XYZ file of C-alpha atoms in Angstrom:
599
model
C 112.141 -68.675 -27.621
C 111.829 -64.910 -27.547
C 110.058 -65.037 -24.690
C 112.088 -67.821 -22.410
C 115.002 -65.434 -23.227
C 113.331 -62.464 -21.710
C 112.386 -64.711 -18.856
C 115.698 -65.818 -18.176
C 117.309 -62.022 -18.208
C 114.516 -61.413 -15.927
C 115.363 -63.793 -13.640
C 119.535 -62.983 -14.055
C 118.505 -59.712 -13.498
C 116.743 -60.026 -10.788
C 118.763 -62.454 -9.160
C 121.897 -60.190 -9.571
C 119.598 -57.310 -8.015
C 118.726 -60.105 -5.092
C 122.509 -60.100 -4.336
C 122.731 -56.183 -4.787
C 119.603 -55.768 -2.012
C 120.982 -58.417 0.778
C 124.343 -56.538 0.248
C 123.058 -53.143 0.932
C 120.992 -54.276 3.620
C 124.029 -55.730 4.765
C 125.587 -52.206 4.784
C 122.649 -49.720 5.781
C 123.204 -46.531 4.404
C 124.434 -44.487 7.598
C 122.385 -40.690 8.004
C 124.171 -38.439 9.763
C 121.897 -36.899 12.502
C 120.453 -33.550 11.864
C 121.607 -30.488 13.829
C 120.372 -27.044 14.486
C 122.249 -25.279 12.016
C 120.604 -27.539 9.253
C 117.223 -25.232 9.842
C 119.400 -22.367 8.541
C 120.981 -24.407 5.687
C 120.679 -22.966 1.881
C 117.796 -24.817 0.979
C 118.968 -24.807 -2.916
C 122.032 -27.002 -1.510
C 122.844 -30.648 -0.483
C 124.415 -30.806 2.903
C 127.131 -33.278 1.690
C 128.622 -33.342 -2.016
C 129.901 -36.120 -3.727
C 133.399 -34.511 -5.466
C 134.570 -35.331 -8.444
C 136.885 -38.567 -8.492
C 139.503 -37.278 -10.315
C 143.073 -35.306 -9.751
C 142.780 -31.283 -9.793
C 144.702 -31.007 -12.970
C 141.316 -32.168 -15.047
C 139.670 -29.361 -13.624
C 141.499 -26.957 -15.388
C 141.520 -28.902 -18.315
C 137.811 -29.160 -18.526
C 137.675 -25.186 -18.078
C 139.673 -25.277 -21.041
C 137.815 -27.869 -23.152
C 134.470 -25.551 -21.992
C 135.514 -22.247 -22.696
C 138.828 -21.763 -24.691
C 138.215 -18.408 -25.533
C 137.297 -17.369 -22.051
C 139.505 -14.725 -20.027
C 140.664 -16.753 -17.246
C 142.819 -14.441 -15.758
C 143.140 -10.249 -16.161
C 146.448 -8.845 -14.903
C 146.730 -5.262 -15.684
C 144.509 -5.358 -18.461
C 145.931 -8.518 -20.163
C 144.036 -11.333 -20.674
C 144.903 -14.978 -20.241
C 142.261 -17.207 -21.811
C 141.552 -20.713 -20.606
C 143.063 -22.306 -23.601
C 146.330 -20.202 -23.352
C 146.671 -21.011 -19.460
C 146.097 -24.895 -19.753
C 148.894 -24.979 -22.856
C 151.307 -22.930 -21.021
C 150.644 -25.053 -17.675
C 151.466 -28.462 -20.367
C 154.635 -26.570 -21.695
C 155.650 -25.876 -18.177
C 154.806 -29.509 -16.768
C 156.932 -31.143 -19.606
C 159.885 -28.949 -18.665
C 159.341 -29.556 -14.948
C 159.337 -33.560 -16.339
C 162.837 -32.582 -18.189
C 164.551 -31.432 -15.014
C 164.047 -34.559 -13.508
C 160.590 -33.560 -11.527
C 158.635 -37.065 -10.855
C 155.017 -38.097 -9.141
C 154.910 -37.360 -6.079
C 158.303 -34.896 -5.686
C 157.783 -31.436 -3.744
C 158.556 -28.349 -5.833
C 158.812 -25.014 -4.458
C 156.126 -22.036 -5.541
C 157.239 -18.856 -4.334
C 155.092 -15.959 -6.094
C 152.856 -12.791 -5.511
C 149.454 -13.230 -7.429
C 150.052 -13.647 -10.831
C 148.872 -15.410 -14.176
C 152.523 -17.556 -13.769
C 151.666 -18.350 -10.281
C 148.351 -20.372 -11.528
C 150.445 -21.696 -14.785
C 152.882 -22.802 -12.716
C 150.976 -24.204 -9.927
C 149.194 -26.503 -12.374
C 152.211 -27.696 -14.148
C 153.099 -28.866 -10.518
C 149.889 -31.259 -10.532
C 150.517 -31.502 -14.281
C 153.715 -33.308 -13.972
C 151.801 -35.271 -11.104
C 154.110 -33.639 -8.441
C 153.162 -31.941 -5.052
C 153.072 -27.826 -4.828
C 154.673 -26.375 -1.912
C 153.251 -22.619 -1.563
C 155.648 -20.265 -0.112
C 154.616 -17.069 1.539
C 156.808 -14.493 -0.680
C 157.185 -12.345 1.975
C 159.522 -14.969 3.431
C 163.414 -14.252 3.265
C 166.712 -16.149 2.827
C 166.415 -17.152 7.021
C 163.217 -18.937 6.255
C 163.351 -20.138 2.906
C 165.946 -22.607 3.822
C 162.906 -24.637 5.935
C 160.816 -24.682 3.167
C 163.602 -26.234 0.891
C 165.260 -28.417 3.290
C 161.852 -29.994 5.031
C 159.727 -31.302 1.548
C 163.225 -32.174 0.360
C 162.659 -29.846 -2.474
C 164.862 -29.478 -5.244
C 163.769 -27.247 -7.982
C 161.489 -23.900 -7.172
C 159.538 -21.488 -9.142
C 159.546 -17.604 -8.390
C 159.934 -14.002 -10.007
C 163.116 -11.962 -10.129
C 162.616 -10.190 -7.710
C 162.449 -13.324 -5.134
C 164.490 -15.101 -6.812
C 167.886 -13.432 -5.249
C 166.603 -14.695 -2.062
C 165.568 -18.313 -2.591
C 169.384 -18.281 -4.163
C 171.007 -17.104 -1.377
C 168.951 -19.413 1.650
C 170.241 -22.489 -1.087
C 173.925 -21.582 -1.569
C 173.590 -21.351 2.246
C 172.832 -25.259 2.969
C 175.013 -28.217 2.496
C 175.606 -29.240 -1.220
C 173.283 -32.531 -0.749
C 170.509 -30.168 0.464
C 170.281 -27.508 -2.119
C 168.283 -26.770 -4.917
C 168.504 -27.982 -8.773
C 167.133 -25.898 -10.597
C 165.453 -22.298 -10.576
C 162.753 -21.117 -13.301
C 162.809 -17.165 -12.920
C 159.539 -14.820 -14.190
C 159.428 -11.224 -14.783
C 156.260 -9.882 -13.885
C 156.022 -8.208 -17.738
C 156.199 -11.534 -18.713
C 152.166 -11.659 -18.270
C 150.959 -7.629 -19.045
C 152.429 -5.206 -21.326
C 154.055 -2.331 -19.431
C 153.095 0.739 -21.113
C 149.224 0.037 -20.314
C 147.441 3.059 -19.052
C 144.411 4.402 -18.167
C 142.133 2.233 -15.319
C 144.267 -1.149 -15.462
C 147.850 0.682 -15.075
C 149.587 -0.677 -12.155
C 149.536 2.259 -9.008
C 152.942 4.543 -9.197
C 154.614 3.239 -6.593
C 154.569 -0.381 -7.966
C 155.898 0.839 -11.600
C 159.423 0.385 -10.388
C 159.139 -3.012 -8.947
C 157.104 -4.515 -11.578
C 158.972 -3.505 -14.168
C 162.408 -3.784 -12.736
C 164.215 -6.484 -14.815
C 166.471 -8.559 -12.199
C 169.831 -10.191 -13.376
C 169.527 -14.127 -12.265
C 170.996 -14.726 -9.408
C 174.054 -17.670 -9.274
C 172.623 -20.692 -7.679
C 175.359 -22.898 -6.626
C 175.180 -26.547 -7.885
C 172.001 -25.912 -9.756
C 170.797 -24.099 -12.710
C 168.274 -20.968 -13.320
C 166.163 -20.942 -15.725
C 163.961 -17.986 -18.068
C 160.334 -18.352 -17.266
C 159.699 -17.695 -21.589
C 162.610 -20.519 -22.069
C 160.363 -23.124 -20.288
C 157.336 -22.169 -21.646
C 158.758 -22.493 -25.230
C 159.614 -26.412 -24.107
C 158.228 -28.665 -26.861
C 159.339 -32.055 -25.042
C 157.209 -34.657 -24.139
C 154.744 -34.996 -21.458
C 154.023 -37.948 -19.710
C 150.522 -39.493 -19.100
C 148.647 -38.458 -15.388
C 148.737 -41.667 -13.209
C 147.428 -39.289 -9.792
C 143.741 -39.625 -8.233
C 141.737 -38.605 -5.115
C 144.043 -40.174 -2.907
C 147.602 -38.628 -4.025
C 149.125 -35.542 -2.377
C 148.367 -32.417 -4.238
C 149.851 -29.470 -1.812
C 152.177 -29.593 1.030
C 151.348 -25.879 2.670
C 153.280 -24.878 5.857
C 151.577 -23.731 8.846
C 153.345 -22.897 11.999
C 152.398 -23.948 15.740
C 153.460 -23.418 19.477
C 156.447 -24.461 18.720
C 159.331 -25.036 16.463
C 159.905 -24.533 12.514
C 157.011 -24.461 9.901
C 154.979 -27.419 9.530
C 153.713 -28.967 6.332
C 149.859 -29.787 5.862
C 149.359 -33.119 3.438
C 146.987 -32.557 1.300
C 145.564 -34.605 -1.420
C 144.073 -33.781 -4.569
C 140.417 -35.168 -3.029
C 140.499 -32.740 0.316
C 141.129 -29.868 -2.194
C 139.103 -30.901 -4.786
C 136.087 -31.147 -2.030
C 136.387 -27.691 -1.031
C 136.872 -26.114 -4.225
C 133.770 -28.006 -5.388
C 131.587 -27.289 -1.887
C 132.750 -23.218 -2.401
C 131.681 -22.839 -5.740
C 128.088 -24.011 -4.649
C 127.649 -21.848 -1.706
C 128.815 -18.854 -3.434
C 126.720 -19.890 -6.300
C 129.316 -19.829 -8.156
C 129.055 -20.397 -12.121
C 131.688 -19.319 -15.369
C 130.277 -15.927 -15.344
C 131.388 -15.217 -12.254
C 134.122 -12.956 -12.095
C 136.247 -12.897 -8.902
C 138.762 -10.160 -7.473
C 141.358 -12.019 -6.365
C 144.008 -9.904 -3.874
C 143.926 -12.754 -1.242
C 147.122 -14.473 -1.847
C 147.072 -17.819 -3.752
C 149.784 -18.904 -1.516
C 147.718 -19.125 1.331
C 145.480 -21.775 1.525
C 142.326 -19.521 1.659
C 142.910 -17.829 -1.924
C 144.279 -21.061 -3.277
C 141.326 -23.055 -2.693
C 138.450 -20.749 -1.620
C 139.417 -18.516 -5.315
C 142.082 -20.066 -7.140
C 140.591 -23.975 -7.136
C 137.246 -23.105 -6.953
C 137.388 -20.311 -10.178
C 139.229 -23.211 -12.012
C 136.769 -25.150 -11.470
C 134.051 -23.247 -12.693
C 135.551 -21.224 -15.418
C 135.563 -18.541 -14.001
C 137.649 -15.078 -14.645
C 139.663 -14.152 -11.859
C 141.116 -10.372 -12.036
C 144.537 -10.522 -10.305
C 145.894 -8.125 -8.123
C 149.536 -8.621 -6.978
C 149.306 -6.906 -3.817
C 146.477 -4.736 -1.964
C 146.132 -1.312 -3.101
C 142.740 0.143 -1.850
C 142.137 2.394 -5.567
C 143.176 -0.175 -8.080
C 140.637 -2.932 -6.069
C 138.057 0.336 -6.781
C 139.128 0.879 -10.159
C 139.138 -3.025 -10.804
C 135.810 -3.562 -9.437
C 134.507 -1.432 -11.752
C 136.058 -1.677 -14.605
C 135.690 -5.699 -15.207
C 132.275 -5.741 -12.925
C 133.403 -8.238 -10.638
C 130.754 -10.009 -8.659
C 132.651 -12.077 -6.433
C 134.877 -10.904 -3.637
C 136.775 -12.462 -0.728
C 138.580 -10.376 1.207
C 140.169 -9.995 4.797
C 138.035 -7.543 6.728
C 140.676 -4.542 6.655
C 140.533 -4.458 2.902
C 137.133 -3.646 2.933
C 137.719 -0.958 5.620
C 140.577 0.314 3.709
C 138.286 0.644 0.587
C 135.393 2.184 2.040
C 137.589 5.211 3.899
C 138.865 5.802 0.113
C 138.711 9.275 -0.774
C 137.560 8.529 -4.173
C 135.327 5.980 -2.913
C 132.236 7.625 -4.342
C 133.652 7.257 -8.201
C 133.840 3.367 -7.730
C 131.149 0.933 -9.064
C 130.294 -1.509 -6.567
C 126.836 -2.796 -8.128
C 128.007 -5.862 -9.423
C 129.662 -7.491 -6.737
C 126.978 -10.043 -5.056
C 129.280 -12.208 -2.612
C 131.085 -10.703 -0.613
C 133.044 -12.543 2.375
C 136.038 -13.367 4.209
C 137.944 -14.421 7.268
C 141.243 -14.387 8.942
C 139.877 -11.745 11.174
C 136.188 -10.402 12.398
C 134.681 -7.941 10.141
C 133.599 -4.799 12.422
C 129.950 -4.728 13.005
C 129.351 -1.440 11.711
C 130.903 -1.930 8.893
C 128.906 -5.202 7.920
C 126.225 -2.688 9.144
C 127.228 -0.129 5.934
C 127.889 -2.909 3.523
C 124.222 -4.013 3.879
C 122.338 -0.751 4.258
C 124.164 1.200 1.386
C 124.957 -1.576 -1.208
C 122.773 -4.857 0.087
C 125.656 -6.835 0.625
C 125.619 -9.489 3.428
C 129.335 -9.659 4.248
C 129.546 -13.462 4.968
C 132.395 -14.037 7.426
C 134.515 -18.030 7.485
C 136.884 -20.065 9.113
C 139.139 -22.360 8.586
C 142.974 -23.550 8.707
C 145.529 -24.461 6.304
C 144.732 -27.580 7.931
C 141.061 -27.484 6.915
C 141.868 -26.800 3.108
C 140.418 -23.597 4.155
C 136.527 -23.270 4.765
C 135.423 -25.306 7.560
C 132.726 -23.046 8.512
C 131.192 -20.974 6.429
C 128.030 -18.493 6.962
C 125.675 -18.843 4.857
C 125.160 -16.468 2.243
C 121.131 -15.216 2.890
C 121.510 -15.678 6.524
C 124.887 -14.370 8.275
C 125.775 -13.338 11.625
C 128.193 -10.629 12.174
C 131.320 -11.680 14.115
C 130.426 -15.493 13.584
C 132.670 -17.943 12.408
C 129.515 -19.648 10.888
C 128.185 -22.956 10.387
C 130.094 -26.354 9.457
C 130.576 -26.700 5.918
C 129.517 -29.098 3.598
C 130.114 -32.553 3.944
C 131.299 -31.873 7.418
C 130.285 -32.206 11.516
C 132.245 -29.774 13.916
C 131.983 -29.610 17.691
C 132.809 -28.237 20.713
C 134.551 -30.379 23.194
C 136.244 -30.285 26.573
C 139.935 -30.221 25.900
C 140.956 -32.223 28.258
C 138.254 -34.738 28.505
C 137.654 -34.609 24.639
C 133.900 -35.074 25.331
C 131.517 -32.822 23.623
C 130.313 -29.444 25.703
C 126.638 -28.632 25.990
C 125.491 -25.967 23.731
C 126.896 -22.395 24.965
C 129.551 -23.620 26.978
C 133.210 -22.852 25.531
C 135.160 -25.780 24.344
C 137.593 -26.608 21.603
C 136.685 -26.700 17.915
C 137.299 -30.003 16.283
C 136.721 -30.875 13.035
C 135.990 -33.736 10.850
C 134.980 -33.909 7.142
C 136.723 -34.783 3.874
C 138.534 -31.600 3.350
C 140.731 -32.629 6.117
C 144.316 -32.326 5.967
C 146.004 -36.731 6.104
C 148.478 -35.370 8.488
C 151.550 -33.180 9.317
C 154.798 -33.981 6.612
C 157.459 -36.238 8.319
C 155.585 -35.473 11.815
C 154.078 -38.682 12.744
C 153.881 -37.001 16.724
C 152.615 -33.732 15.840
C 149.538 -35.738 13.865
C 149.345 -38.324 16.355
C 148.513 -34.945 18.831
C 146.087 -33.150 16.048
C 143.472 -36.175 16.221
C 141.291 -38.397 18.631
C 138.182 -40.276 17.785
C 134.950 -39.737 18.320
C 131.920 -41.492 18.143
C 133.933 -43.786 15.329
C 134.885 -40.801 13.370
C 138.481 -39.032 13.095
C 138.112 -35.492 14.407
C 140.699 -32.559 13.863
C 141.904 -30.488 16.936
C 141.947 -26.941 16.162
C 143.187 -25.610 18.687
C 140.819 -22.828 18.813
C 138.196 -21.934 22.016
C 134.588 -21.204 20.869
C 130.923 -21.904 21.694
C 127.799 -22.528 19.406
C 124.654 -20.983 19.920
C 121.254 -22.260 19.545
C 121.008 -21.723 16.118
C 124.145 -24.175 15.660
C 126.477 -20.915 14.560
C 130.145 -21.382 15.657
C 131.623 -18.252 17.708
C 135.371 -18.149 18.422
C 136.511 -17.299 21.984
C 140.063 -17.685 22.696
C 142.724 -19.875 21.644
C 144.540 -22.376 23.175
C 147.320 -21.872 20.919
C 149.892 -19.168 21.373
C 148.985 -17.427 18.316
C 148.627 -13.596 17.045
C 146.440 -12.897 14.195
C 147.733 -9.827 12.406
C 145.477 -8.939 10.070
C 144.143 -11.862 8.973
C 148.507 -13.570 8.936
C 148.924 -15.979 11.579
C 152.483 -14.905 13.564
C 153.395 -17.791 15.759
C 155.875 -16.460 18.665
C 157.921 -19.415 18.668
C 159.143 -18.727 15.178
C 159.668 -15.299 15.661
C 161.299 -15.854 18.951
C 163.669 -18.745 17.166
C 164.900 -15.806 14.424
C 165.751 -13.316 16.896
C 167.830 -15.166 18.964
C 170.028 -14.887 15.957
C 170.776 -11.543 16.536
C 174.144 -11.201 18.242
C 172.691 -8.676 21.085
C 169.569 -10.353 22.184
C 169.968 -12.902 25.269
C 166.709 -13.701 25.567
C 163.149 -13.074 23.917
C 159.477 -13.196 24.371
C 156.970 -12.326 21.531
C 153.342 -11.623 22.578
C 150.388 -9.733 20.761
C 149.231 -6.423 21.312
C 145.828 -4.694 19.988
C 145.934 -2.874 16.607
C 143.099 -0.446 16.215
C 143.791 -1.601 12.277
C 145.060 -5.112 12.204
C 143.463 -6.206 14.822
C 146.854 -7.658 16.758
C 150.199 -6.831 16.116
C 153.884 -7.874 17.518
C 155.897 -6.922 19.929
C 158.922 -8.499 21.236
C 160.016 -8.267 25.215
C 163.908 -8.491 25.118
C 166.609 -9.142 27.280
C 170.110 -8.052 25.707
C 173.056 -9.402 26.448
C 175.663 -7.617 29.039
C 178.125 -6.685 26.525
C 175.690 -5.263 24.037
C 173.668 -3.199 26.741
C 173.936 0.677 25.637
C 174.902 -0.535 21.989
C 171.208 -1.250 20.134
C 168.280 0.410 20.640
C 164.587 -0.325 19.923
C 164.674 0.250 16.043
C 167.844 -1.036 15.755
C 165.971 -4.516 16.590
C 163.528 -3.889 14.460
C 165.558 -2.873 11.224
C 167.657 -6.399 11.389
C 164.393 -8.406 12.080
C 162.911 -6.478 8.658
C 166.064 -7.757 7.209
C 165.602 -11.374 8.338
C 161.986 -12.565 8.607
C 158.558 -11.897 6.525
C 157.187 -8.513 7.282
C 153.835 -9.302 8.766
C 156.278 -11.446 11.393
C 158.315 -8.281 12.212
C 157.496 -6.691 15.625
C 156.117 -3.372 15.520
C 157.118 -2.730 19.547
C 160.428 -4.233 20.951
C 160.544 -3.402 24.605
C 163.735 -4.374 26.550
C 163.854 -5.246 30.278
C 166.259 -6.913 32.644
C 164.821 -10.235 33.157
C 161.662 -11.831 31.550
C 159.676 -13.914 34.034
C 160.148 -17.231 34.800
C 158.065 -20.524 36.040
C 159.980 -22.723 38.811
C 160.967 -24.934 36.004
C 163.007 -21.955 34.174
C 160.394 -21.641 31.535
C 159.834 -18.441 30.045
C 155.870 -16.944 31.350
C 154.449 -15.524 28.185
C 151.184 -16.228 29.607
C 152.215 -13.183 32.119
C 153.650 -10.957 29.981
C 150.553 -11.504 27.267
C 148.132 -11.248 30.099
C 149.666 -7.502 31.328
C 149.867 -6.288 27.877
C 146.191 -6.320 28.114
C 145.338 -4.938 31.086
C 147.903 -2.324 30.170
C 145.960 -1.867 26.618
C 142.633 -1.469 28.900
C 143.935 0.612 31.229
């Protein structure tokens, strides 16, 4: 009897296994065709990754279940362990859940790098609602996009932002306008009389310390950072997976206002997973984190990926070219990405020789090309392969990544995991043969689902190929034979200062707000130090002529737009040039501020 029941599981077994076989045979598994770069590929590493199936939030919480008594964050020489972060995010997400915040509602993040910027960012996905990251460079002029587009109505940011989120609210219609406020001090997360090597530089005592009276938000409420922290009230049960938004980060284009970026917890999950591998990444590594978190490059490339492994991130609020020294050495961090003038910055230190740069390993970046000879020193004097990226806010950040044991210098690098990039004739949309310049297009799971409320604008970012949905760029490069990726030109109107993306059109859109300007036409110009910088050609209006100089333009755009956006060189002329359809030439006036640089 024993036996003819062992038979018949045998046969049930292998009849369900029959049905299992003829169904995959059914579906053949598809392999994706090998490509030059995969000769170069990290031989320890899979070239696609299979993410975890689960929302962002457990990520964190695992960090915490796995090391509860691990520093997850140093800021000024306090320490934040895992435990303490994912309690305070809970205590946070509850009161977010209080005020009325439900799945799938935008709320606004507006903060320098801090401990509160990571608590609150994953009380966001705690409360299963969607983070909107907000440059906090950004004044009252701007803010009122990034409320009024995600239909936001509560925000999160420090005193000494908070004054202008206030003001670009009270500014908009009552059925537009924020809710509520939570308000941090920055002593909230580090004890202000530290000294010695984790004291903040002078010139940033004043700011950090300053304690800010709450500004009046009209038709809402503010509320104390501590006070919503100390909120014992319930918290509701996750429902989000792969599939749900996660962040809604702007990017701008040719074009018009901001733009936000849907993405879901799965496209930042994949890229928080696929960096920690190819930094080989683990919880002992500890990571210098000055990028900012609200850009999508320190969010996901550091902030995701170091929550995801456990990692110890030592915050830095802003860049400050000692305290990075002093912070390298004093918490031996091993891990640093970076935007290529940092590293510059650091090495022309004059106290560079005290600093302790033997534990770093990975070192990288992007936003901007690191100089050769620089790369050059990093590798001769320390053994560092500076491994240069790219990606786009679009991209969840890395795209292309070099890899680690085998960069080129200058070179956006190779397509990252899980994903196929190529070059293709923009206005065909067929692929280019190898060396020829084309447009980068991207497809892979880190993705971006499309632009917020812009069915056109995503309708233009995508076309298929070969079956699969590819990402346009917007970007002019070439790969060589090796399958390395090697930016060109772009075919948007873009100018990267410093590693910040300035688009003209926004710029342009702001200044026409000044009273005196008639017209205005904002082109780059080369920056021995950031690469490109801004300059605004201006026509002024008849009665103002005589009345505002130069720097008078420049002081009231300081006063009314981010400060990477502000134009270091206003020039004024009589007329800017037109085409036979009365649009304004920028191509011309871009094109003679180069010869004119070359000259």
């Amino acid at each position: 009897m024993a036996a003819r029941a062992v038979a018949c599981v045998t046969r049930a077994f292998a009849s369900h296994a029959g049905v299992a076989r003829m169904r995959i045979e059914r579906r053949p598994k598809e392999t994706p065709p090998m490509r030059p770069h995969h000769a170069f590929w990290p031989k320890r590493l899979p070239h696609r990754i299979t993410p975890p199936a689960t929302s962002l939030w457990q990520n964190l919480a695992i960090s915490a279940l796995r090391y509860p008594d691990k520093p997850a964050t140093v800021f000024f020489g306090t320490v934040l362990t895992w435990a303490q972060m994912k309690r305070a995010a809970e205590r946070l997400a509850a009161r977010l859940q209080s005020l009325g915040v439900a799945k799938g509602d935008r709320v606004l993040l507006d903060m320098q790098n801090t401990p509160q910027l990571i608590v609150a960012h994953f009380a966001i996905l705690r409360a299963d609602a969607v983070v909107v990251p907000v440059n906090p460079m950004n004044r009252a002029e701007e803010l009122k996009h990034y409320i009024t587009d995600p239909d936001a109505r509560v925000a999160i940011t420090t005193a000494d932002l908070a004054g202008e989120i206030a003001a670009a609210s009270n500014a908009l219609p009552p059925g537009q306008r924020l809710a509520h406020l939570i308000v941090s001090h920055y002593t909230d997360a580090f004890d202000a009389d530290v000294q010695g090597d984790d004291a903040p530089p002078a010139p940033w005592r004043d700011w950090l310390l300053a304690r800010h009276a709450p500004p009046t938000l009209d038709g809402g409420q503010v509320h104390a950072w501590k006070d919503a922290l100390a909120w014992d009230g319930p918290l509701a049960d996750s429902t989000v997976g792969p599939r749900d938004l996660s962040v809604l980060p702007y990017t701008s284009g040719t074009t018009g206002l901001p733009k936000g970026c849907m993405h879901t917890h799965g496209s930042i999950m994949h890229n928080a997973v696929a960096s920690s591998l190819w930094g080989a990444g683990s919880a002992e590594t500890v990571a210098l984190v000055v990028v900012p978190m609200f850009h999508i490059t320190g969010m996901v490339s550091v902030m995701h990926t170091a929550v995801y492994l456990g990692a110890t991130m030592i915050l830095m609020p802003r860049w400050d070219r000692e305290l990075a020294g002093r912070m390298i050495s004093r918490w031996q961090v091993t891990n640093w990405t970076n935007i290529p003038t940092m590293v510059i910055d650091l090495l022309a230190s004059p106290n560079f020789a005290s600093f302790d740069l033997s534990s770093l390993r990975i070192i990288g970046g992007g936003g901007a090309a690191m100089p050769a000879a620089v790369a050059q020193r990093l590798e001769d004097q320390y053994g560092l392969k500076y491994a240069e990226g790219y990606g786009l806010t679009e991209t969840a950040a890395p795209s292309h990544q070099n890899p680690m044991d085998r960069p080129k210098q200058q070179c956006l690098g190779i397509p990252f995991m899980s994903t196929d990039a190529r070059v293709v004739d923009p206005e065909t949309l067929q692929e280019v043969p190898q060396g020829e310049q084309g447009e980068i297009v991207v497809c892979g799971p880190e993705v971006f689902q499309g632009y917020w409320k812009r069915p056109d604008a995503t309708a233009a970012a995508f076309f298929e190929l070969e079956g699969q949905r590819f990402f346009r760029t917007g970007d002019l490069g070439r790969v060589d034979e090796e399958g390395y990726f090697f930016i060109t030109d772009r075919l948007k109107r873009m100018i990267n200062a410093s590693g910040f993306k300035v688009w003209p059109a926004e710029v342009e859109a702001l200044m026409f707000r000044h009273p005196a300007i008639q017209e205005a036409c904002v082109i780059g110009f080369k920056d021995a130090y950031r690469g490109e910088s801004v300059k605004a050609v201006v026509v002024l209006r008849a009665s103002h002529q005589g009345q505002v100089s130069e720097q008078d333009i420049i002081d009231w755009c300081r006063e009314h737009m981010a400060a990477y956006k502000v134009p270091r060189v206003v020039q004024f002329v009589p007329s800017l040039p037109k085409s036979g359809t009365g649009k304004v030439m920028w191509r011309a006036l871009q094109e003679a501020e180069a010869k004119a640089s070359v000259d």
